[in-house]
Amino acid sequence: MNAVLVTVASVEGSAPREAGATMLVTQDGQRDTIGGGHLELRAAEIARAMLVFPESRRLERFALGPSLGQCCGGVVQLVFECVTDEHLAPRDTHRTSWRVVSLDTDAPPLLITDEAALAFDPALPTRLVVDASGGHWLIDPRRAWTPHLLLFGAGHVGAAIVRALADLPCHVTWIDERADAFPSTVPANATIDVTDAPEALVAHATAGSSFLVMTHSHALDQQLCEVILERNDAGWFGLIGSHTKRQQFEHRLLARGIPAERLAGMTCPVGITGISGKAPGVIAAAVAAQLLQVWESV
């Protein structure tokens, strides 16, 4: 497939998307978005013209108000790159890397991994730079997705939450002892783990991992709550259920030696406030929003 990758290389003032946002344009469609209505339309027109009259790379500056009539009023610079299938392999979301693209030559983009990136600062955004000899470069960091959710329970609500998180920058480990409870396919950011010992996965989870418990068994829910609350380095922890379930679990867990201050960190019921629907899709939307709030505040 021949396509043009459009990258927001820099932003000044107000703009529809942040530096680093991308979209992929083919002759008959596009994937993802750089936002902005007229900006995106104009970018798609330029990209398709590049497919007809081959041009390896191009840098365009757009003043959103004067040139495109958009109320944002900022200035956006876009990099256009002609790419083929070999350049479109799925990115490794488990580690940080940098795409380094020469805007003055046809040299293939460099992909710098974190092991070799001593000269790169992962805190810096996508940007345009000029080297000592006057060469122009696009430096495009592709940060690892650090949020990791261990989701215990493959019921209807668990499945809806996995779907709700499918397009978000996180990794999900979806856990249940019942192999036949899982769908035949799952989103790319989700991994199924069929196990009779889910407590072991809690013990081996990395520090800061998030946990969400919603199994088919209250006894198993309580067992998982106990091992999660025994950790002092867990991230967000949610337990599906009502206020009554929370009270029952708090009473039982206090009796088993879990400190009251640790119990205060257990979120139950789950989901952002103000949403009372009980349908799986509604619960999933509320939980996904809550997780985003947690992950973006870290």
Coordinates of C-alpha atoms in Angstrom, one line a residue, residues 30-284:
Q30 CA -7.5 7.8 5.7
R31 CA -6.7 6.5 9.2
D32 CA -6.5 8.5 12.4
T33 CA -6.8 12.3 12.5
I34 CA -4.9 15.5 12.9
G35 CA -8.2 17.3 13.7
G36 CA -9.3 20.7 12.6
G37 CA -11.8 20.2 9.8
H38 CA -10.4 22.4 7.1
L39 CA -6.8 21.7 8.2
E40 CA -7.3 18.0 7.8
L41 CA -9.1 18.4 4.5
R42 CA -6.2 20.5 3.1
A43 CA -3.7 18.1 4.5
A44 CA -5.5 15.2 2.8
E45 CA -5.5 17.0 -0.5
I46 CA -1.8 17.6 -0.3
A47 CA -1.1 14.0 0.7
R48 CA -3.1 12.6 -2.3
A49 CA -1.4 15.0 -4.7
M50 CA 1.9 13.6 -3.4
L51 CA 0.7 10.1 -4.3
V52 CA 0.0 11.2 -7.9
F53 CA 3.1 13.2 -8.3
P54 CA 5.6 11.4 -6.1
E55 CA 7.5 13.6 -3.6
S56 CA 9.2 11.8 -0.7
R57 CA 8.8 14.5 2.0
R58 CA 7.3 17.9 2.4
L59 CA 7.0 20.5 5.2
E60 CA 4.0 22.8 5.2
R61 CA 3.1 25.7 7.5
F62 CA -0.5 26.6 8.2
A63 CA -1.8 29.7 9.9
L64 CA -5.1 28.4 10.9
G65 CA -7.0 31.7 11.1
P66 CA -5.7 33.7 8.1
S67 CA -5.2 30.8 5.7
L68 CA -7.9 28.3 6.7
G69 CA -10.5 30.5 8.4
Q70 CA -10.4 28.4 11.6
C71 CA -11.2 29.9 15.0
C72 CA -8.2 28.2 16.7
G73 CA -5.9 30.9 15.4
G74 CA -2.7 29.1 16.0
V75 CA 0.0 28.0 13.6
V76 CA 0.7 24.3 12.7
Q77 CA 3.5 22.8 10.8
L78 CA 2.9 19.4 9.1
V79 CA 5.4 16.9 7.8
F80 CA 4.2 14.8 4.9
E81 CA 6.1 11.5 4.2
C82 CA 5.4 9.0 1.4
V83 CA 5.5 5.5 3.0
T84 CA 5.0 1.9 2.0
D85 CA 4.1 -1.2 3.9
E86 CA 7.6 -1.7 5.2
H87 CA 7.3 1.6 7.0
L88 CA 4.0 0.8 8.6
A89 CA 4.8 -2.1 10.9
P90 CA 3.0 -1.8 14.2
R91 CA 5.0 0.2 16.7
D92 CA 6.4 -1.4 19.8
T93 CA 4.3 0.2 22.6
H94 CA 6.3 -1.4 25.4
R95 CA 9.4 0.8 24.9
T96 CA 10.2 4.3 23.9
S97 CA 11.8 5.0 20.5
W98 CA 12.3 8.0 18.3
R99 CA 11.7 8.4 14.6
V100 CA 14.3 10.7 13.2
V101 CA 13.5 12.0 9.7
S102 CA 15.6 14.1 7.4
L103 CA 13.5 16.7 5.7
D104 CA 16.3 17.7 3.2
T105 CA 17.1 14.2 1.8
D106 CA 15.4 11.0 0.8
A107 CA 17.3 9.0 3.4
P108 CA 15.1 6.4 5.2
P109 CA 13.9 7.5 8.6
L110 CA 15.9 6.3 11.5
L111 CA 14.3 4.5 14.4
I112 CA 16.3 5.1 17.5
T113 CA 15.5 2.8 20.5
D114 CA 15.9 3.8 24.1
E115 CA 19.1 1.8 24.5
A116 CA 20.8 4.0 21.9
A117 CA 19.0 7.3 22.6
L118 CA 21.4 8.9 25.1
A119 CA 21.2 12.2 23.1
F120 CA 17.4 12.3 23.2
D121 CA 15.2 13.6 26.0
P122 CA 12.0 11.6 26.3
A123 CA 10.3 14.5 28.0
L124 CA 10.6 16.7 24.9
P125 CA 7.7 16.6 22.4
T126 CA 7.7 16.0 18.7
R127 CA 9.6 18.9 17.1
L128 CA 11.5 20.3 14.2
V129 CA 15.3 20.9 14.7
V130 CA 18.1 22.3 12.6
D131 CA 21.5 20.7 13.0
A132 CA 24.9 22.5 12.9
S133 CA 25.2 22.2 9.2
G134 CA 21.7 23.6 8.5
G135 CA 20.0 20.3 8.0
H136 CA 16.3 20.1 8.9
W137 CA 15.0 17.1 10.9
L138 CA 11.7 15.8 12.4
I139 CA 12.3 14.3 15.8
D140 CA 9.2 12.2 16.7
P141 CA 9.2 10.4 20.0
R142 CA 7.0 7.3 20.3
R143 CA 6.7 6.9 24.1
A144 CA 6.0 3.5 25.7
W145 CA 2.5 3.1 27.0
T146 CA 3.1 2.9 30.7
P147 CA -0.4 2.4 32.1
H148 CA -1.0 -1.3 32.7
L149 CA -4.4 -2.6 33.9
L150 CA -4.8 -6.1 35.3
L151 CA -8.5 -6.9 34.7
F152 CA -9.9 -9.9 36.6
G153 CA -13.1 -11.2 35.1
A154 CA -14.2 -12.1 31.6
G155 CA -17.9 -11.4 32.0
H156 CA -20.0 -9.0 30.0
V157 CA -18.8 -5.9 31.9
G158 CA -15.1 -7.0 31.6
A159 CA -15.5 -7.5 27.9
A160 CA -17.1 -4.1 27.5
I161 CA -14.2 -2.5 29.4
V162 CA -11.6 -4.2 27.2
R163 CA -13.5 -2.8 24.2
A164 CA -13.7 0.7 25.7
L165 CA -9.9 0.7 26.3
A166 CA -9.0 -0.7 22.8
D167 CA -8.0 2.7 21.3
L168 CA -6.4 4.1 24.5
P169 CA -2.6 4.2 25.2
C170 CA -2.5 1.4 27.7
H171 CA -1.9 -2.3 28.1
V172 CA -4.5 -4.6 29.5
T173 CA -3.9 -8.1 30.9
W174 CA -7.4 -9.8 31.0
I175 CA -7.5 -12.6 33.4
D176 CA -10.0 -15.5 34.1
E177 CA -9.9 -19.2 34.8
R178 CA -12.5 -19.9 32.2
A179 CA -10.9 -20.1 28.7
D180 CA -14.3 -20.3 27.0
A181 CA -15.4 -17.0 28.6
F182 CA -13.1 -15.0 26.4
P183 CA -14.0 -13.8 22.8
S184 CA -12.2 -15.2 19.9
T185 CA -10.4 -11.9 19.2
V186 CA -9.3 -9.1 21.5
P187 CA -7.9 -5.6 20.8
A188 CA -4.2 -5.3 20.0
N189 CA -3.5 -3.7 23.4
A190 CA -5.0 -6.6 25.4
T191 CA -3.5 -10.0 26.4
I192 CA -5.6 -12.9 27.7
D193 CA -4.2 -14.9 30.6
V194 CA -6.1 -18.1 31.5
T195 CA -5.1 -19.2 35.0
D196 CA -6.3 -20.9 38.1
A197 CA -3.9 -18.8 40.2
P198 CA -4.7 -15.2 39.5
E199 CA -3.2 -14.1 42.9
A200 CA 0.2 -15.0 41.4
L201 CA -0.3 -12.3 38.7
V202 CA -0.9 -9.7 41.3
A203 CA 2.3 -10.7 43.0
H204 CA 4.3 -10.4 39.8
A205 CA 2.8 -7.2 38.5
T206 CA 5.1 -4.2 38.1
A207 CA 4.9 -1.4 40.6
G208 CA 2.3 1.2 39.8
S209 CA 0.1 -1.3 37.9
S210 CA -3.7 -0.7 38.1
F211 CA -6.1 -3.5 39.2
L212 CA -9.8 -4.0 38.5
V213 CA -11.6 -6.9 40.1
M214 CA -14.9 -8.1 38.7
T215 CA -14.9 -11.9 38.7
H216 CA -17.8 -14.3 38.7
S217 CA -17.2 -15.2 42.4
H218 CA -17.4 -12.9 45.5
A219 CA -15.1 -15.3 47.3
L220 CA -12.5 -14.8 44.6
D221 CA -13.1 -11.1 44.5
Q222 CA -12.3 -10.9 48.2
Q223 CA -9.2 -13.1 47.8
L224 CA -7.9 -10.8 45.1
C225 CA -8.7 -7.7 47.1
E226 CA -6.6 -9.0 49.9
V227 CA -3.5 -9.7 47.9
I228 CA -3.8 -6.4 46.0
L229 CA -4.2 -4.4 49.2
E230 CA -1.2 -6.2 50.8
R231 CA 1.0 -4.5 48.1
N232 CA 2.3 -1.0 49.0
D233 CA 3.2 -0.1 45.5
A234 CA 0.0 -0.8 43.6
G235 CA -1.5 2.0 41.5
W236 CA -5.3 2.5 41.2
F237 CA -7.4 -0.4 42.5
G238 CA -11.1 -0.8 41.7
L239 CA -13.7 -3.4 42.8
I240 CA -17.0 -3.6 41.0
G241 CA -20.0 -3.5 43.2
S242 CA -22.4 -1.5 45.3
H243 CA -21.8 0.5 48.5
T244 CA -23.2 -2.5 50.4
K245 CA -20.6 -4.8 48.8
R246 CA -17.9 -2.3 49.8
Q247 CA -19.0 -2.3 53.4
Q248 CA -19.1 -6.1 53.6
F249 CA -15.6 -6.4 52.0
E250 CA -14.2 -3.7 54.3
H251 CA -15.5 -5.6 57.4
R252 CA -14.0 -8.9 56.2
L253 CA -10.7 -7.4 55.1
L254 CA -10.2 -5.5 58.3
A255 CA -10.8 -8.8 60.2
R256 CA -8.0 -10.3 58.0
G257 CA -5.5 -7.6 59.0
I258 CA -5.8 -5.1 56.1
P259 CA -5.2 -1.6 57.6
A260 CA -8.1 0.9 57.3
E261 CA -5.8 3.4 55.5
R262 CA -5.1 0.8 52.8
L263 CA -8.8 0.1 52.4
A264 CA -9.4 3.8 51.8
G265 CA -7.4 3.4 48.5
M266 CA -9.9 0.8 47.2
T267 CA -12.4 2.3 44.7
C268 CA -15.8 0.7 45.0
P269 CA -18.2 1.4 43.3
V270 CA -16.1 2.1 40.2
G271 CA -16.7 4.7 37.5
I272 CA -16.8 8.5 37.4
T273 CA -19.6 10.0 39.5
G274 CA -22.9 11.1 37.9
I275 CA -23.3 8.0 35.7
S276 CA -25.8 5.6 37.2
G277 CA -26.6 3.2 34.3
K278 CA -25.9 -0.5 34.9
A279 CA -25.6 -1.7 31.3
P280 CA -22.1 -3.1 30.5
G281 CA -21.4 -0.4 27.9
V282 CA -22.4 2.4 30.3
I283 CA -20.3 1.0 33.1
A284 CA -17.3 0.6 30.7

